[in-house]
Amino acid sequence: MSLPILDIGPFLQDPSSASAIQLYADFDRAFSTYGAALVVGHGVTNDLVNSLLAEASDWFEGTSLEGKATFTHGPYGNPSGGYTQVGIEAVAASLIGKQGKASVDAVERFVFRGLPSTHQKPEMSPACPALFATSHADAYLIKIEALRKILHDIASKALGLVDKEYFD
Protein backbone atom coordinates (compact mmCIF):
# COMPACT_ATOMS: atom_id res chain seq x y z
CA MET A 1 0.00 0.00 0.00
CA SER A 2 1.21 3.49 -0.76
CA LEU A 3 -0.16 6.86 0.19
CA PRO A 4 -2.48 8.50 -2.34
CA ILE A 5 -1.03 11.47 -4.24
CA LEU A 6 -3.36 14.48 -4.36
CA ASP A 7 -2.61 17.20 -6.91
CA ILE A 8 -4.24 20.42 -5.69
CA GLY A 9 -3.20 22.34 -8.82
CA PRO A 10 -6.65 22.00 -10.45
CA PHE A 11 -8.27 23.41 -7.31
CA LEU A 12 -5.91 26.39 -7.34
CA GLN A 13 -6.81 27.09 -10.98
CA ASP A 14 -10.59 26.64 -10.65
CA PRO A 15 -12.24 25.29 -7.48
CA SER A 16 -15.42 24.51 -9.43
CA SER A 17 -13.75 22.53 -12.26
CA ALA A 18 -14.45 18.84 -12.78
CA SER A 19 -10.84 18.08 -11.74
CA ALA A 20 -11.29 20.01 -8.49
CA ILE A 21 -14.59 18.25 -7.75
CA GLN A 22 -12.81 14.91 -8.28
CA LEU A 23 -10.09 16.14 -5.91
CA TYR A 24 -12.69 16.59 -3.14
CA ALA A 25 -13.76 12.94 -3.50
CA ASP A 26 -10.13 11.77 -3.67
CA PHE A 27 -9.27 13.87 -0.59
CA ASP A 28 -12.16 12.37 1.37
CA ARG A 29 -11.20 8.84 0.33
CA ALA A 30 -7.50 9.35 1.14
CA PHE A 31 -8.11 10.71 4.61
CA SER A 32 -10.96 8.30 5.38
CA THR A 33 -8.85 5.32 4.32
CA TYR A 34 -5.26 6.27 5.20
CA GLY A 35 -5.52 9.37 7.38
CA ALA A 36 -2.85 10.98 5.19
CA ALA A 37 -1.89 11.77 1.60
CA LEU A 38 1.00 13.19 -0.37
CA VAL A 39 -0.07 16.64 -1.56
CA VAL A 40 1.55 18.02 -4.73
CA GLY A 41 0.94 21.08 -6.88
CA HIS A 42 0.92 23.33 -3.82
CA GLY A 43 3.56 25.82 -4.93
CA VAL A 44 5.95 25.45 -1.98
CA THR A 45 9.20 25.00 -3.88
CA ASN A 46 12.04 22.66 -2.98
CA ASP A 47 14.40 25.66 -3.28
CA LEU A 48 12.52 27.52 -0.55
CA VAL A 49 12.40 24.47 1.72
CA ASN A 50 16.09 23.66 1.16
CA SER A 51 17.13 27.29 1.78
CA LEU A 52 15.19 27.38 5.03
CA LEU A 53 16.61 24.01 6.14
CA ALA A 54 20.16 25.21 5.41
CA GLU A 55 19.61 28.44 7.36
CA ALA A 56 18.04 26.58 10.29
CA SER A 57 20.92 24.07 10.34
CA ASP A 58 23.43 26.92 10.28
CA TRP A 59 21.66 28.58 13.22
CA PHE A 60 21.24 25.45 15.33
CA GLU A 61 24.74 24.14 14.61
CA GLY A 62 26.55 27.48 14.52
CA THR A 63 25.05 29.34 17.47
CA SER A 64 26.46 28.66 20.93
CA LEU A 65 24.18 27.29 23.63
CA GLU A 66 24.59 30.63 25.43
CA GLY A 67 23.50 32.50 22.30
CA LYS A 68 20.51 30.21 21.81
CA ALA A 69 19.58 30.48 25.49
CA THR A 70 19.05 34.23 25.11
CA PHE A 71 15.96 33.28 23.08
CA THR A 72 14.49 31.22 25.93
CA HIS A 73 11.58 33.34 27.12
CA GLY A 74 10.64 31.32 30.18
CA PRO A 75 9.52 27.81 31.05
CA TYR A 76 8.74 25.21 28.39
CA GLY A 77 5.55 26.08 26.50
CA ASN A 78 5.93 29.83 27.00
CA PRO A 79 3.33 31.74 24.92
CA SER A 80 6.10 33.94 23.48
CA GLY A 81 7.70 30.94 21.78
CA GLY A 82 11.46 30.95 21.49
CA TYR A 83 14.21 28.42 21.97
CA THR A 84 14.01 25.11 23.87
CA GLN A 85 17.26 23.24 24.42
CA VAL A 86 17.84 19.50 24.25
CA GLY A 87 16.65 17.64 27.33
CA ILE A 88 13.56 19.75 28.09
CA GLU A 89 10.85 18.43 25.78
CA ALA A 90 9.17 15.11 26.56
CA VAL A 91 6.61 14.39 23.86
CA ALA A 92 6.51 10.75 24.94
CA ALA A 93 4.90 11.88 28.20
CA SER A 94 1.78 12.84 26.28
CA LEU A 95 1.64 9.34 24.83
CA ILE A 96 2.44 7.18 27.82
CA GLY A 97 1.56 9.40 30.76
CA LYS A 98 3.67 11.03 33.43
CA GLN A 99 6.12 8.13 33.58
CA GLY A 100 7.24 9.20 30.09
CA LYS A 101 8.74 12.37 31.58
CA ALA A 102 11.67 10.28 32.77
CA SER A 103 12.63 9.96 29.13
CA VAL A 104 13.04 13.30 27.37
CA ASP A 105 13.31 13.70 23.62
CA ALA A 106 16.72 14.42 22.13
CA VAL A 107 15.49 17.50 20.23
CA GLU A 108 15.90 21.23 20.40
CA ARG A 109 13.43 23.61 18.84
CA PHE A 110 12.55 27.19 18.13
CA VAL A 111 8.90 28.25 18.12
CA PHE A 112 7.85 31.42 16.33
CA ARG A 113 4.70 33.32 17.13
CA GLY A 114 4.09 35.15 13.87
CA LEU A 115 6.66 35.99 11.21
CA PRO A 116 10.19 34.95 12.18
CA SER A 117 11.60 38.36 11.20
CA THR A 118 9.39 40.00 13.84
CA HIS A 119 10.20 37.55 16.63
CA GLN A 120 10.86 39.50 19.80
CA LYS A 121 14.17 38.80 21.43
CA PRO A 122 14.80 39.32 25.13
CA GLU A 123 16.38 42.69 25.97
CA MET A 124 19.72 41.11 26.81
CA SER A 125 20.04 39.09 23.61
CA PRO A 126 22.78 39.70 21.05
CA ALA A 127 22.12 40.94 17.53
CA CYS A 128 19.47 38.99 15.67
CA PRO A 129 20.89 35.71 14.31
CA ALA A 130 20.90 35.31 10.53
CA LEU A 131 17.93 32.92 10.61
CA PHE A 132 15.63 35.74 11.63
CA ALA A 133 17.09 38.30 9.29
CA THR A 134 16.44 36.35 6.09
CA SER A 135 13.33 36.31 3.98
CA HIS A 136 13.32 32.50 3.64
CA ALA A 137 11.76 31.85 7.04
CA ASP A 138 9.08 34.50 6.49
CA ALA A 139 8.43 33.35 2.90
CA TYR A 140 8.09 29.74 4.05
CA LEU A 141 5.66 30.62 6.83
CA ILE A 142 3.55 32.74 4.48
CA LYS A 143 3.40 29.90 1.93
CA ILE A 144 2.57 27.28 4.56
CA GLU A 145 -0.16 29.44 6.13
CA ALA A 146 -1.70 29.94 2.67
CA LEU A 147 -1.46 26.18 2.02
CA ARG A 148 -3.14 25.45 5.36
CA LYS A 149 -6.09 27.63 4.36
CA ILE A 150 -6.29 25.95 0.95
CA LEU A 151 -6.24 22.47 2.50
CA HIS A 152 -8.92 23.51 4.98
CA ASP A 153 -11.05 24.76 2.08
CA ILE A 154 -10.55 21.48 0.21
CA ALA A 155 -11.33 19.49 3.38
CA SER A 156 -14.54 21.45 3.98
CA LYS A 157 -15.64 20.78 0.39
CA ALA A 158 -14.69 17.10 0.71
CA LEU A 159 -16.81 16.90 3.86
CA GLY A 160 -19.70 18.68 2.20
CA LEU A 161 -19.52 21.70 4.49
CA VAL A 162 -21.09 24.73 2.88
CA ASP A 163 -19.54 27.38 5.13
CA LYS A 164 -15.94 27.70 3.92
CA GLU A 165 -15.16 29.85 6.95
CA TYR A 166 -15.55 26.73 9.10
CA PHE A 167 -11.79 26.38 9.62
CA ASP A 168 -10.91 30.07 9.95
Coordinates of C-alpha atoms in Angstrom, one line a residue:
M1 CA 0.0 0.0 0.0
S2 CA 1.2 3.5 -0.8
L3 CA -0.2 6.9 0.2
P4 CA -2.5 8.5 -2.3
I5 CA -1.0 11.5 -4.2
L6 CA -3.4 14.5 -4.4
D7 CA -2.6 17.2 -6.9
I8 CA -4.2 20.4 -5.7
G9 CA -3.2 22.3 -8.8
P10 CA -6.6 22.0 -10.5
F11 CA -8.3 23.4 -7.3
L12 CA -5.9 26.4 -7.3
Q13 CA -6.8 27.1 -11.0
D14 CA -10.6 26.6 -10.7
P15 CA -12.2 25.3 -7.5
S16 CA -15.4 24.5 -9.4
S17 CA -13.7 22.5 -12.3
A18 CA -14.4 18.8 -12.8
S19 CA -10.8 18.1 -11.7
A20 CA -11.3 20.0 -8.5
I21 CA -14.6 18.2 -7.7
Q22 CA -12.8 14.9 -8.3
L23 CA -10.1 16.1 -5.9
Y24 CA -12.7 16.6 -3.1
A25 CA -13.8 12.9 -3.5
D26 CA -10.1 11.8 -3.7
F27 CA -9.3 13.9 -0.6
D28 CA -12.2 12.4 1.4
R29 CA -11.2 8.8 0.3
A30 CA -7.5 9.4 1.1
F31 CA -8.1 10.7 4.6
S32 CA -11.0 8.3 5.4
T33 CA -8.9 5.3 4.3
Y34 CA -5.3 6.3 5.2
G35 CA -5.5 9.4 7.4
A36 CA -2.9 11.0 5.2
A37 CA -1.9 11.8 1.6
L38 CA 1.0 13.2 -0.4
V39 CA -0.1 16.6 -1.6
V40 CA 1.5 18.0 -4.7
G41 CA 0.9 21.1 -6.9
H42 CA 0.9 23.3 -3.8
G43 CA 3.6 25.8 -4.9
V44 CA 6.0 25.5 -2.0
T45 CA 9.2 25.0 -3.9
N46 CA 12.0 22.7 -3.0
D47 CA 14.4 25.7 -3.3
L48 CA 12.5 27.5 -0.6
V49 CA 12.4 24.5 1.7
N50 CA 16.1 23.7 1.2
S51 CA 17.1 27.3 1.8
L52 CA 15.2 27.4 5.0
L53 CA 16.6 24.0 6.1
A54 CA 20.2 25.2 5.4
E55 CA 19.6 28.4 7.4
A56 CA 18.0 26.6 10.3
S57 CA 20.9 24.1 10.3
D58 CA 23.4 26.9 10.3
W59 CA 21.7 28.6 13.2
F60 CA 21.2 25.4 15.3
E61 CA 24.7 24.1 14.6
G62 CA 26.6 27.5 14.5
T63 CA 25.0 29.3 17.5
S64 CA 26.5 28.7 20.9
L65 CA 24.2 27.3 23.6
E66 CA 24.6 30.6 25.4
G67 CA 23.5 32.5 22.3
K68 CA 20.5 30.2 21.8
A69 CA 19.6 30.5 25.5
T70 CA 19.0 34.2 25.1
F71 CA 16.0 33.3 23.1
T72 CA 14.5 31.2 25.9
H73 CA 11.6 33.3 27.1
G74 CA 10.6 31.3 30.2
P75 CA 9.5 27.8 31.0
Y76 CA 8.7 25.2 28.4
G77 CA 5.6 26.1 26.5
N78 CA 5.9 29.8 27.0
P79 CA 3.3 31.7 24.9
S80 CA 6.1 33.9 23.5
G81 CA 7.7 30.9 21.8
G82 CA 11.5 31.0 21.5
Y83 CA 14.2 28.4 22.0
T84 CA 14.0 25.1 23.9
Q85 CA 17.3 23.2 24.4
V86 CA 17.8 19.5 24.2
G87 CA 16.7 17.6 27.3
I88 CA 13.6 19.7 28.1
E89 CA 10.9 18.4 25.8
A90 CA 9.2 15.1 26.6
V91 CA 6.6 14.4 23.9
A92 CA 6.5 10.8 24.9
A93 CA 4.9 11.9 28.2
S94 CA 1.8 12.8 26.3
L95 CA 1.6 9.3 24.8
I96 CA 2.4 7.2 27.8
G97 CA 1.6 9.4 30.8
K98 CA 3.7 11.0 33.4
Q99 CA 6.1 8.1 33.6
G100 CA 7.2 9.2 30.1
K101 CA 8.7 12.4 31.6
A102 CA 11.7 10.3 32.8
S103 CA 12.6 10.0 29.1
V104 CA 13.0 13.3 27.4
D105 CA 13.3 13.7 23.6
A106 CA 16.7 14.4 22.1
V107 CA 15.5 17.5 20.2
E108 CA 15.9 21.2 20.4
R109 CA 13.4 23.6 18.8
F110 CA 12.5 27.2 18.1
V111 CA 8.9 28.2 18.1
F112 CA 7.9 31.4 16.3
R113 CA 4.7 33.3 17.1
G114 CA 4.1 35.2 13.9
L115 CA 6.7 36.0 11.2
P116 CA 10.2 34.9 12.2
S117 CA 11.6 38.4 11.2
T118 CA 9.4 40.0 13.8
H119 CA 10.2 37.5 16.6
Q120 CA 10.9 39.5 19.8
K121 CA 14.2 38.8 21.4
P122 CA 14.8 39.3 25.1
E123 CA 16.4 42.7 26.0
M124 CA 19.7 41.1 26.8
S125 CA 20.0 39.1 23.6
P126 CA 22.8 39.7 21.1
A127 CA 22.1 40.9 17.5
C128 CA 19.5 39.0 15.7
P129 CA 20.9 35.7 14.3
A130 CA 20.9 35.3 10.5
L131 CA 17.9 32.9 10.6
F132 CA 15.6 35.7 11.6
A133 CA 17.1 38.3 9.3
T134 CA 16.4 36.4 6.1
S135 CA 13.3 36.3 4.0
H136 CA 13.3 32.5 3.6
A137 CA 11.8 31.9 7.0
D138 CA 9.1 34.5 6.5
A139 CA 8.4 33.4 2.9
Y140 CA 8.1 29.7 4.1
L141 CA 5.7 30.6 6.8
I142 CA 3.5 32.7 4.5
K143 CA 3.4 29.9 1.9
I144 CA 2.6 27.3 4.6
E145 CA -0.2 29.4 6.1
A146 CA -1.7 29.9 2.7
L147 CA -1.5 26.2 2.0
R148 CA -3.1 25.4 5.4
K149 CA -6.1 27.6 4.4
I150 CA -6.3 26.0 0.9
L151 CA -6.2 22.5 2.5
H152 CA -8.9 23.5 5.0
D153 CA -11.1 24.8 2.1
I154 CA -10.5 21.5 0.2
A155 CA -11.3 19.5 3.4
S156 CA -14.5 21.5 4.0
K157 CA -15.6 20.8 0.4
A158 CA -14.7 17.1 0.7
L159 CA -16.8 16.9 3.9
G160 CA -19.7 18.7 2.2
L161 CA -19.5 21.7 4.5
V162 CA -21.1 24.7 2.9
D163 CA -19.5 27.4 5.1
K164 CA -15.9 27.7 3.9
E165 CA -15.2 29.9 7.0
Y166 CA -15.6 26.7 9.1
F167 CA -11.8 26.4 9.6
D168 CA -10.9 30.1 10.0

